[in-house]
mmCIF file of C-alpha atoms in Angstrom:
data_model
loop_
_atom_site.group_PDB
_atom_site.id
_atom_site.type_symbol
_atom_site.label_atom_id
_atom_site.label_comp_id
_atom_site.label_asym_id
_atom_site.label_seq_id
_atom_site.Cartn_x
_atom_site.Cartn_y
_atom_site.Cartn_z
ATOM 1 C CA MET J 1 26.105 27.154 -44.116
ATOM 2 C CA PHE J 2 28.628 24.743 -42.812
ATOM 3 C CA ASP J 3 31.219 27.250 -41.151
ATOM 4 C CA ARG J 4 31.975 24.474 -38.480
ATOM 5 C CA LEU J 5 32.724 21.826 -40.577
ATOM 6 C CA GLY J 6 36.359 22.895 -41.303
ATOM 7 C CA ASP J 7 36.980 22.521 -37.359
ATOM 8 C CA LEU J 8 35.355 19.175 -37.223
ATOM 9 C CA VAL J 9 37.557 17.969 -39.839
ATOM 10 C CA SER J 10 40.470 18.963 -38.011
ATOM 11 C CA GLU J 11 39.403 17.510 -34.953
ATOM 12 C CA HIS J 12 38.376 14.311 -36.594
ATOM 13 C CA ALA J 13 41.814 14.039 -37.892
ATOM 14 C CA GLU J 14 43.659 14.689 -34.478
ATOM 15 C CA LEU J 15 41.364 12.023 -33.302
ATOM 16 C CA GLU J 16 42.631 9.578 -35.986
ATOM 17 C CA SER J 17 46.093 10.566 -35.176
ATOM 18 C CA ALA J 18 45.853 10.160 -31.366
ATOM 19 C CA LEU J 19 43.920 6.678 -31.557
ATOM 20 C CA ALA J 20 47.091 5.275 -33.446
ATOM 21 C CA GLU J 21 49.124 6.095 -30.616
ATOM 22 C CA PRO J 22 49.577 3.018 -28.518
ATOM 23 C CA ALA J 23 49.762 4.683 -25.356
ATOM 24 C CA VAL J 24 46.447 6.093 -25.768
ATOM 25 C CA HIS J 25 45.128 2.585 -25.430
ATOM 26 C CA SER J 26 46.685 2.001 -22.031
ATOM 27 C CA ASP J 27 44.108 4.311 -20.694
ATOM 28 C CA GLN J 28 41.070 2.564 -21.808
ATOM 29 C CA GLU J 29 38.556 5.217 -20.506
ATOM 30 C CA ARG J 30 40.316 7.805 -22.388
ATOM 31 C CA ALA J 31 40.603 5.509 -25.590
ATOM 32 C CA ARG J 32 36.849 4.681 -25.152
ATOM 33 C CA ARG J 33 36.053 8.426 -24.877
ATOM 34 C CA LEU J 34 38.173 9.186 -27.922
ATOM 35 C CA GLY J 35 36.529 6.099 -30.250
ATOM 36 C CA ARG J 36 33.057 7.508 -29.543
ATOM 37 C CA ARG J 37 33.994 11.071 -30.764
ATOM 38 C CA TYR J 38 35.667 9.801 -33.629
ATOM 39 C CA ALA J 39 32.656 7.563 -34.653
ATOM 40 C CA GLU J 40 30.150 10.776 -33.938
ATOM 41 C CA LEU J 41 32.292 13.083 -36.322
ATOM 42 C CA THR J 42 32.948 10.250 -39.085
ATOM 43 C CA PRO J 43 29.618 10.143 -40.681
ATOM 44 C CA ILE J 44 29.703 14.140 -41.002
ATOM 45 C CA VAL J 45 33.467 14.206 -42.105
ATOM 46 C CA HIS J 46 32.606 11.893 -44.979
ATOM 47 C CA ALA J 47 29.620 13.521 -46.069
ATOM 48 C CA TYR J 48 31.593 16.663 -45.988
ATOM 49 C CA GLN J 49 34.231 15.601 -48.142
ATOM 50 C CA GLU J 50 31.745 13.987 -50.540
ATOM 51 C CA TRP J 51 29.719 17.434 -50.728
ATOM 52 C CA GLN J 52 32.918 19.194 -51.333
ATOM 53 C CA GLN J 53 33.721 16.878 -54.380
ATOM 54 C CA THR J 54 30.514 16.924 -55.798
ATOM 55 C CA SER J 55 30.443 21.053 -55.385
ATOM 56 C CA ALA J 56 33.635 21.105 -57.556
ATOM 57 C CA ASP J 57 32.512 18.229 -59.853
ATOM 58 C CA GLU J 58 29.454 20.240 -60.571
ATOM 59 C CA GLN J 59 31.036 23.660 -61.138
ATOM 60 C CA ALA J 60 33.817 21.733 -63.819
ATOM 61 C CA ALA J 61 30.874 20.308 -65.497
ATOM 62 C CA ARG J 62 28.797 23.603 -65.695
ATOM 63 C CA GLU J 63 31.805 25.182 -67.274
ATOM 64 C CA LEU J 64 32.351 22.176 -69.720
ATOM 65 C CA SER J 65 28.939 22.688 -70.665
ATOM 66 C CA ARG J 66 29.412 26.040 -72.166
ATOM 67 C CA GLU J 67 31.356 24.585 -75.032
ATOM 68 C CA ASP J 68 29.701 20.927 -74.754
ATOM 69 C CA SER J 69 25.779 20.874 -73.830
ATOM 70 C CA SER J 70 25.943 17.215 -73.284
ATOM 71 C CA PHE J 71 27.522 18.405 -70.082
ATOM 72 C CA ALA J 72 24.677 20.461 -68.846
ATOM 73 C CA VAL J 73 22.353 17.048 -67.670
ATOM 74 C CA GLU J 74 25.542 15.920 -65.756
ATOM 75 C CA ALA J 75 25.786 19.209 -64.077
ATOM 76 C CA GLU J 76 22.143 18.984 -62.935
ATOM 77 C CA GLN J 77 22.462 15.402 -61.703
ATOM 78 C CA MET J 78 25.509 16.558 -59.289
ATOM 79 C CA ALA J 79 23.561 19.578 -58.272
ATOM 80 C CA ALA J 80 20.804 17.169 -57.253
ATOM 81 C CA HIS J 81 23.300 15.008 -55.458
ATOM 82 C CA ARG J 82 24.878 18.149 -53.841
ATOM 83 C CA GLU J 83 21.111 19.228 -52.638
ATOM 84 C CA GLU J 84 20.635 15.541 -50.902
ATOM 85 C CA LEU J 85 23.822 16.014 -49.041
ATOM 86 C CA GLU J 86 23.310 19.485 -47.996
ATOM 87 C CA ALA J 87 20.429 18.148 -46.148
ATOM 88 C CA GLN J 88 21.919 14.979 -45.055
ATOM 89 C CA LEU J 89 24.539 17.579 -43.343
ATOM 90 C CA GLN J 90 21.883 19.819 -41.711
ATOM 91 C CA LYS J 91 20.529 16.626 -40.000
ATOM 92 C CA LEU J 92 23.930 15.531 -38.857
ATOM 93 C CA LEU J 93 24.934 18.908 -37.463
ATOM 94 C CA VAL J 94 21.744 19.174 -35.320
ATOM 95 C CA PRO J 95 22.688 18.866 -31.801
ATOM 96 C CA ARG J 96 22.648 15.576 -30.411
ATOM 97 C CA ASP J 97 21.314 13.956 -27.230
ATOM 98 C CA PRO J 98 25.248 13.515 -25.356
ATOM 99 C CA ASN J 99 24.071 9.857 -24.607
ATOM 100 C CA ASP J 100 22.806 9.076 -28.213
ATOM 101 C CA GLY J 101 26.639 7.110 -28.723
ATOM 102 C CA ARG J 102 26.098 5.148 -25.506
ATOM 103 C CA ASP J 103 25.342 1.325 -24.979
ATOM 104 C CA ILE J 104 22.787 0.749 -22.489
ATOM 105 C CA ILE J 105 21.342 -1.471 -19.984
ATOM 106 C CA LEU J 106 17.962 -2.374 -20.103
ATOM 107 C CA GLU J 107 15.791 -4.187 -17.413
ATOM 108 C CA VAL J 108 12.154 -5.873 -17.884
ATOM 109 C CA LYS J 109 10.189 -6.859 -14.803
ATOM 110 C CA ALA J 110 7.119 -8.649 -14.554
ATOM 111 C CA GLY J 111 4.247 -6.544 -13.106
ATOM 112 C CA GLU J 112 0.420 -7.143 -12.338
ATOM 113 C CA GLY J 113 -0.942 -10.422 -13.617
ATOM 114 C CA GLY J 114 1.234 -13.301 -11.779
ATOM 115 C CA GLU J 115 2.761 -16.164 -14.246
ATOM 116 C CA GLU J 116 1.052 -14.355 -17.097
ATOM 117 C CA SER J 117 2.660 -11.192 -16.677
ATOM 118 C CA ALA J 118 6.090 -13.075 -16.387
ATOM 119 C CA LEU J 119 5.759 -14.493 -19.845
ATOM 120 C CA PHE J 120 4.743 -11.403 -21.251
ATOM 121 C CA ALA J 121 7.830 -9.911 -19.709
ATOM 122 C CA GLY J 122 9.750 -12.858 -21.371
ATOM 123 C CA ASP J 123 8.073 -11.920 -24.835
ATOM 124 C CA LEU J 124 9.003 -8.260 -24.261
ATOM 125 C CA LEU J 125 12.932 -9.399 -23.615
ATOM 126 C CA ARG J 126 12.971 -11.546 -26.545
ATOM 127 C CA MET J 127 11.464 -8.660 -28.683
ATOM 128 C CA TYR J 128 14.598 -6.387 -27.873
ATOM 129 C CA LEU J 129 16.906 -9.086 -28.100
ATOM 130 C CA ARG J 130 15.373 -9.692 -31.505
ATOM 131 C CA TYR J 131 15.623 -6.061 -32.381
ATOM 132 C CA ALA J 132 19.051 -5.734 -31.587
ATOM 133 C CA GLU J 133 19.994 -8.902 -33.587
ATOM 134 C CA ARG J 134 18.267 -7.101 -36.451
ATOM 135 C CA ARG J 135 20.501 -4.227 -36.052
ATOM 136 C CA GLY J 136 23.763 -6.032 -35.796
ATOM 137 C CA TRP J 137 24.153 -5.088 -31.940
ATOM 138 C CA LYS J 138 25.643 -7.075 -29.116
ATOM 139 C CA THR J 139 23.832 -8.142 -26.219
ATOM 140 C CA GLU J 140 24.803 -9.940 -22.723
ATOM 141 C CA ILE J 141 22.072 -11.109 -20.250
ATOM 142 C CA LEU J 142 23.727 -9.705 -17.044
ATOM 143 C CA ASP J 143 21.117 -11.027 -14.348
ATOM 144 C CA SER J 144 17.765 -12.810 -14.801
ATOM 145 C CA THR J 145 15.077 -14.933 -12.812
ATOM 146 C CA GLY J 146 12.937 -17.392 -14.627
ATOM 147 C CA THR J 147 9.629 -19.283 -13.692
ATOM 148 C CA GLY J 148 8.701 -22.711 -14.099
ATOM 149 C CA LEU J 149 6.466 -22.247 -17.243
ATOM 150 C CA GLY J 150 9.276 -20.266 -18.990
ATOM 151 C CA GLY J 151 8.554 -16.729 -18.026
ATOM 152 C CA VAL J 152 10.997 -14.305 -16.543
ATOM 153 C CA LYS J 153 10.183 -12.154 -13.339
ATOM 154 C CA ASP J 154 12.997 -9.891 -13.857
ATOM 155 C CA ALA J 155 15.976 -9.776 -16.493
ATOM 156 C CA THR J 156 18.641 -7.345 -16.879
ATOM 157 C CA VAL J 157 20.640 -7.061 -20.548
ATOM 158 C CA ALA J 158 23.544 -5.058 -21.436
ATOM 159 C CA VAL J 159 22.809 -3.643 -25.249
ATOM 160 C CA LYS J 160 25.828 -2.620 -27.130
ATOM 161 C CA GLY J 161 25.372 -0.548 -30.339
ATOM 162 C CA LYS J 162 27.338 -0.251 -33.538
ATOM 163 C CA GLY J 163 29.390 2.521 -34.509
ATOM 164 C CA ALA J 164 28.610 6.114 -33.802
ATOM 165 C CA GLU J 165 24.738 5.145 -33.243
ATOM 166 C CA GLY J 166 24.417 3.548 -29.840
ATOM 167 C CA ALA J 167 21.685 1.718 -28.302
ATOM 168 C CA TRP J 168 20.372 4.562 -26.189
ATOM 169 C CA SER J 169 19.984 6.661 -29.731
ATOM 170 C CA ARG J 170 17.031 4.059 -30.449
ATOM 171 C CA LEU J 171 16.002 2.890 -27.326
ATOM 172 C CA LYS J 172 15.704 5.714 -24.945
ATOM 173 C CA TYR J 173 11.899 5.925 -25.203
ATOM 174 C CA GLU J 174 11.077 2.255 -24.868
ATOM 175 C CA GLY J 175 11.265 2.487 -20.811
ATOM 176 C CA GLY J 176 7.974 2.335 -19.349
ATOM 177 C CA VAL J 177 4.733 0.286 -18.590
ATOM 178 C CA HIS J 178 3.728 -2.110 -21.259
ATOM 179 C CA ARG J 179 0.662 -3.846 -21.119
ATOM 180 C CA VAL J 180 -1.126 -7.054 -22.816
ATOM 181 C CA GLN J 181 -4.622 -8.365 -23.313
ATOM 182 C CA ARG J 182 -4.977 -11.812 -24.313
ATOM 183 C CA VAL J 183 -5.915 -15.435 -23.481
ATOM 184 C CA PRO J 184 -2.893 -16.405 -21.665
ATOM 185 C CA VAL J 185 -1.422 -20.208 -22.093
ATOM 186 C CA THR J 186 -2.134 -20.542 -18.184
ATOM 187 C CA GLU J 187 -5.898 -19.815 -18.886
ATOM 188 C CA SER J 188 -7.929 -23.074 -18.821
ATOM 189 C CA GLN J 189 -11.517 -21.508 -19.811
ATOM 190 C CA GLY J 190 -10.609 -19.183 -22.470
ATOM 191 C CA ARG J 191 -10.763 -15.982 -20.519
ATOM 192 C CA ILE J 192 -9.044 -12.770 -21.522
ATOM 193 C CA HIS J 193 -6.433 -11.473 -19.193
ATOM 194 C CA THR J 194 -4.630 -7.984 -19.312
ATOM 195 C CA SER J 195 -1.406 -7.798 -17.142
ATOM 196 C CA ALA J 196 1.894 -5.667 -17.551
ATOM 197 C CA ALA J 197 5.437 -5.762 -17.169
ATOM 198 C CA GLY J 198 7.825 -2.859 -16.906
ATOM 199 C CA VAL J 199 10.864 -1.749 -18.983
ATOM 200 C CA LEU J 200 13.594 0.231 -17.858
ATOM 201 C CA VAL J 201 16.480 1.913 -20.043
ATOM 202 C CA VAL J 202 19.328 3.809 -18.909
ATOM 203 C CA PRO J 203 22.663 4.822 -20.579
ATOM 204 C CA GLU J 204 25.873 2.750 -19.536
ATOM 205 C CA ALA J 205 27.953 4.903 -17.215
ATOM 206 C CA GLU J 206 31.825 4.949 -17.122
ATOM 207 C CA GLN J 207 33.483 4.939 -13.595
ATOM 208 C CA VAL J 208 34.654 8.206 -14.038
ATOM 209 C CA GLU J 209 31.293 9.768 -14.311
ATOM 210 C CA VAL J 210 29.745 8.204 -11.360
ATOM 211 C CA GLN J 211 31.809 8.059 -8.149
ATOM 212 C CA VAL J 212 30.497 5.634 -5.507
ATOM 213 C CA ASN J 213 31.814 5.489 -2.003
ATOM 214 C CA ASP J 214 31.954 2.149 -0.734
ATOM 215 C CA ASN J 215 30.860 3.184 2.675
ATOM 216 C CA ASP J 216 27.456 3.802 0.875
ATOM 217 C CA LEU J 217 27.077 0.038 -0.297
ATOM 218 C CA LYS J 218 25.381 -2.570 1.757
ATOM 219 C CA VAL J 219 26.654 -5.684 0.149
ATOM 220 C CA ASP J 220 24.813 -8.905 0.751
ATOM 221 C CA VAL J 221 25.609 -12.591 -0.834
ATOM 222 C CA PHE J 222 23.225 -15.391 -1.338
ATOM 223 C CA ARG J 223 22.959 -18.557 -2.948
ATOM 224 C CA SER J 224 21.484 -18.343 -6.716
ATOM 225 C CA SER J 225 18.339 -19.547 -7.543
ATOM 226 C CA GLY J 226 16.328 -20.994 -10.407
ATOM 227 C CA PRO J 227 12.637 -21.319 -11.460
ATOM 228 C CA GLY J 228 10.470 -21.458 -8.699
ATOM 229 C CA GLY J 229 13.141 -20.711 -6.086
ATOM 230 C CA GLN J 230 15.002 -23.704 -6.354
ATOM 231 C CA SER J 231 18.896 -23.567 -5.469
ATOM 232 C CA VAL J 232 20.924 -23.877 -8.554
ATOM 233 C CA ASN J 233 24.159 -23.089 -6.714
ATOM 234 C CA THR J 234 25.830 -24.533 -3.580
ATOM 235 C CA THR J 235 27.839 -21.634 -2.644
ATOM 236 C CA ASP J 236 26.839 -18.016 -1.589
ATOM 237 C CA SER J 237 27.840 -16.654 -5.261
ATOM 238 C CA ALA J 238 24.948 -14.160 -5.666
ATOM 239 C CA VAL J 239 25.255 -10.763 -4.851
ATOM 240 C CA ARG J 240 22.629 -7.923 -3.942
ATOM 241 C CA ILE J 241 24.201 -4.381 -3.602
ATOM 242 C CA THR J 242 22.138 -1.398 -1.441
ATOM 243 C CA HIS J 243 23.055 2.006 -2.444
ATOM 244 C CA LEU J 244 22.141 3.644 0.926
ATOM 245 C CA PRO J 245 21.827 7.496 0.132
ATOM 246 C CA THR J 246 18.992 6.424 -2.741
ATOM 247 C CA GLY J 247 17.881 3.057 -1.888
ATOM 248 C CA ILE J 248 18.685 1.628 -5.105
ATOM 249 C CA VAL J 249 18.872 -2.086 -4.751
ATOM 250 C CA VAL J 250 20.879 -4.178 -7.677
ATOM 251 C CA SER J 251 21.425 -8.138 -7.435
ATOM 252 C CA CYS J 252 23.107 -10.163 -9.924
ATOM 253 C CA GLN J 253 23.475 -14.168 -9.796
ATOM 254 C CA ASN J 254 23.966 -15.076 -13.726
ATOM 255 C CA GLU J 255 27.928 -15.451 -12.984
ATOM 256 C CA LYS J 256 29.515 -18.472 -11.045
ATOM 257 C CA SER J 257 31.780 -16.395 -8.868
ATOM 258 C CA GLN J 258 30.747 -14.124 -6.381
ATOM 259 C CA LEU J 259 33.355 -11.319 -7.611
ATOM 260 C CA GLN J 260 32.042 -11.408 -11.524
ATOM 261 C CA ASN J 261 28.479 -10.931 -9.694
ATOM 262 C CA LYS J 262 29.428 -8.199 -7.816
ATOM 263 C CA GLU J 263 31.192 -6.518 -11.025
ATOM 264 C CA THR J 264 28.052 -6.725 -12.899
ATOM 265 C CA ALA J 265 25.898 -5.413 -10.189
ATOM 266 C CA MET J 266 28.230 -2.128 -10.036
ATOM 267 C CA LYS J 267 27.972 -2.028 -13.577
ATOM 268 C CA ILE J 268 23.962 -1.762 -13.289
ATOM 269 C CA LEU J 269 24.377 0.619 -10.146
ATOM 270 C CA ARG J 270 26.397 3.263 -11.903
ATOM 271 C CA ALA J 271 24.102 3.140 -14.885
ATOM 272 C CA ARG J 272 20.930 3.432 -12.488
ATOM 273 C CA LEU J 273 22.944 6.436 -10.561
ATOM 274 C CA LEU J 274 23.723 8.269 -13.788
ATOM 275 C CA GLU J 275 20.224 7.904 -15.057
ATOM 276 C CA ARG J 276 18.952 9.079 -11.550
ATOM 277 C CA GLN J 277 21.514 12.374 -11.817
ATOM 278 C CA VAL J 278 20.237 13.180 -15.460
ATOM 279 C CA ARG J 279 16.693 12.673 -14.369
ATOM 280 C CA GLU J 280 17.181 15.187 -11.326
ATOM 281 C CA GLN J 281 19.029 17.679 -13.147
ATOM 282 C CA GLU J 282 16.129 17.551 -16.261
ATOM 283 C CA GLU J 283 13.554 17.868 -13.455
ATOM 284 C CA ALA J 284 15.155 20.969 -11.905
ATOM 285 C CA GLN J 285 15.674 22.692 -15.293
ATOM 286 C CA ALA J 286 12.079 22.315 -16.217
ATOM 287 C CA LYS J 287 10.953 23.462 -12.808
ATOM 288 C CA GLU J 288 13.094 26.793 -13.553
ATOM 289 C CA ARG J 289 11.303 27.120 -16.636
ATOM 290 C CA GLY J 290 8.100 26.616 -15.329
ATOM 291 C CA GLU J 291 7.352 23.261 -16.988
ATOM 292 C CA MET J 292 6.200 20.248 -16.133
ATOM 293 C CA ARG J 293 7.544 16.805 -17.094
ATOM 294 C CA SER J 294 4.682 14.705 -18.730
ATOM 295 C CA ALA J 295 4.123 11.500 -16.540
ATOM 296 C CA ASP J 296 2.759 9.812 -19.441
ATOM 297 C CA TRP J 297 6.206 9.238 -21.001
ATOM 298 C CA GLY J 298 7.331 7.037 -18.196
ATOM 299 C CA SER J 299 3.994 5.305 -17.289
ATOM 300 C CA GLN J 300 2.111 3.237 -19.586
ATOM 301 C CA ILE J 301 3.599 3.646 -23.072
ATOM 302 C CA ARG J 302 2.286 0.587 -25.240
ATOM 303 C CA SER J 303 -0.808 -1.853 -25.551
ATOM 304 C CA TYR J 304 -0.477 -5.458 -27.065
ATOM 305 C CA ILE J 305 -3.960 -6.373 -27.764
ATOM 306 C CA LEU J 306 -3.888 -10.098 -29.008
ATOM 307 C CA HIS J 307 -7.527 -11.154 -28.508
ATOM 308 C CA PRO J 308 -10.575 -10.381 -29.359
ATOM 309 C CA TYR J 309 -8.871 -8.591 -32.394
ATOM 310 C CA THR J 310 -5.299 -7.959 -32.865
ATOM 311 C CA LEU J 311 -3.448 -4.565 -32.373
ATOM 312 C CA VAL J 312 -0.115 -2.961 -30.537
ATOM 313 C CA LYS J 313 -0.867 0.996 -29.879
ATOM 314 C CA ASP J 314 1.635 3.247 -28.605
ATOM 315 C CA HIS J 315 -0.269 5.562 -26.501
ATOM 316 C CA ARG J 316 2.201 8.421 -26.799
ATOM 317 C CA THR J 317 2.479 9.033 -30.512
ATOM 318 C CA GLY J 318 -0.704 6.997 -31.283
ATOM 319 C CA VAL J 319 1.218 4.733 -33.919
ATOM 320 C CA GLU J 320 -1.109 1.806 -34.177
ATOM 321 C CA ILE J 321 0.285 -1.650 -35.812
ATOM 322 C CA GLY J 322 -2.305 -4.448 -36.502
ATOM 323 C CA ASP J 323 0.104 -7.336 -36.104
ATOM 324 C CA PRO J 324 1.446 -8.123 -32.725
ATOM 325 C CA VAL J 325 3.200 -11.219 -33.687
ATOM 326 C CA ARG J 326 5.385 -9.038 -35.933
ATOM 327 C CA VAL J 327 6.173 -6.528 -33.468
ATOM 328 C CA LEU J 328 6.896 -9.206 -30.486
ATOM 329 C CA GLY J 329 9.317 -10.572 -33.256
ATOM 330 C CA GLY J 330 11.318 -7.521 -33.048
ATOM 331 C CA ASP J 331 9.837 -5.104 -35.510
ATOM 332 C CA ILE J 332 9.200 -1.950 -33.107
ATOM 333 C CA ASP J 333 11.023 0.812 -35.664
ATOM 334 C CA PRO J 334 7.731 2.346 -36.509
ATOM 335 C CA PHE J 335 7.195 3.246 -32.626
ATOM 336 C CA ILE J 336 10.642 4.298 -32.236
ATOM 337 C CA GLU J 337 10.777 6.624 -35.285
ATOM 338 C CA ALA J 338 7.629 8.216 -34.035
ATOM 339 C CA ALA J 339 8.920 8.851 -30.614
ATOM 340 C CA LEU J 340 12.178 10.085 -31.926
ATOM 341 C CA SER J 341 10.533 12.626 -33.943
ATOM 342 C CA ARG J 342 8.195 13.630 -31.269
ATOM 343 C CA PRO J 343 9.629 15.022 -28.019
ATOM 344 C CA PRO J 344 8.557 13.905 -24.473
ATOM 345 C CA GLY J 345 5.703 15.740 -23.489
ATOM 346 C CA GLY J 346 3.834 15.991 -26.821
ATOM 347 C CA ALA J 347 1.781 12.560 -26.068
ATOM 348 C CA THR J 348 -1.178 11.810 -27.904
ATOM 349 C CA GLY J 349 -3.798 8.895 -27.924
ATOM 350 C CA ASP J 350 -5.540 8.053 -24.468
ATOM 351 C CA GLY J 351 -2.263 8.748 -22.214
ATOM 352 C CA GLY J 352 -0.802 6.536 -19.872
ATOM 353 C CA THR J 353 -3.868 5.595 -17.415
ATOM 354 C CA GLY J 354 -1.760 2.795 -16.008
ATOM 355 C CA PRO J 355 -2.140 -1.176 -16.698
ATOM 356 C CA ALA J 356 -5.685 -2.493 -15.937
ATOM 357 C CA ARG J 357 -5.802 -5.451 -13.415
ATOM 358 C CA SER J 358 -6.178 -9.063 -14.422
#
C-alpha cells in the first residue's frame, strides 16, 4: 500500500542533512526550496514512522494474547489506531497542488457601489487578516489606498503560511467577486444598497521562476497620497510599474523609499505573472481535452446579506451561514472546506450572475 514511503523517508533524511549544512543557506532560493519540500514530507514521514511502530506493537500484543488474554484488548486498540494512521497516510499521499506550500499575495479592490463598496472592501480585508491571525499566519500590507470614511479603494497583502500548509492551500479559491446587501452607514434614509468588491489571490513567485526583462517595464514615480487624494509624502517615492507585454499595472506607495516601493511592486508583479502563466497553461490543457473552464469560479462567488435578513451564501458550493458578523470576523473555514472538496467547474447554487448595481 505504501511502497513509495521508503523512498520518501530517505529523501526526508537527505533534506534534513542538507539543510544542516551552512553552505546551503548561502543560496536563499535553494534553501527555501529545500525547506518547503522538507516541510511537505515531514508529516508523511512522522505518520509513517508512527504506523510502523503501531503495527509492530499490535503484532507483539497479538502474540502475547495467546498466553494472556488481557493483551487482546490492547491489540484491538492498536489495530484501530493503525487503521486511522493508514487513512491519514492515504490522504497525505494524494497528489497535491504543487503551489499548496506557497505563501500568497492577496488583493482586495472596491467595485461598484461608491463609498459603500470601499467600506465593504475594508470589511473583506479585515476578514482575511483575522482569518490569517486565527491560523497563526503572518501578514504584511504591501500597499493600500484608503478613503475618508475608513474604507479601502484597494489593498495588497502578503500572507505567509505556517509549516507545510501554505496560505495558498487554504485561500486559493477565495478569488472572485464578493457582494454585500445592507443599509450602509453612508445612507441617511435607511435604503438598502447592493455593492461589490473583488478579491484576487495569487501564489507568491520566486525570482528564478519568473524572469522579467527590464526593457519590458515602464516605471513611473509619483507622490504618495492618502484618503481623498491628499498628499502624504513630499517626495516622489511611490512607484507604478507597467509590464508592457501583458499590460499588468502594479503600484506601491506604502514604503518610505522609492527603492523599497519598487522592490515590493516587483514582488507583486512576479506573482501576477506566475498566476497568468499557470492560468494560460490550464486553459490550453482544458482546450486540448475539449473542456471549458468554469466562468463562475472566477466571477461572483459569495453574497453577504445583512438586510432585510442575515445570510452569507457561497454560490459555487451552496454553503450558507446565517451569521454575517461571524463570517466577516474571520470564520470562513466552512466555505473554504466546501470549495476544497469540490473542484472548480462543479458550481451549484445560483451561479456567478455578477453583482447587482446599487
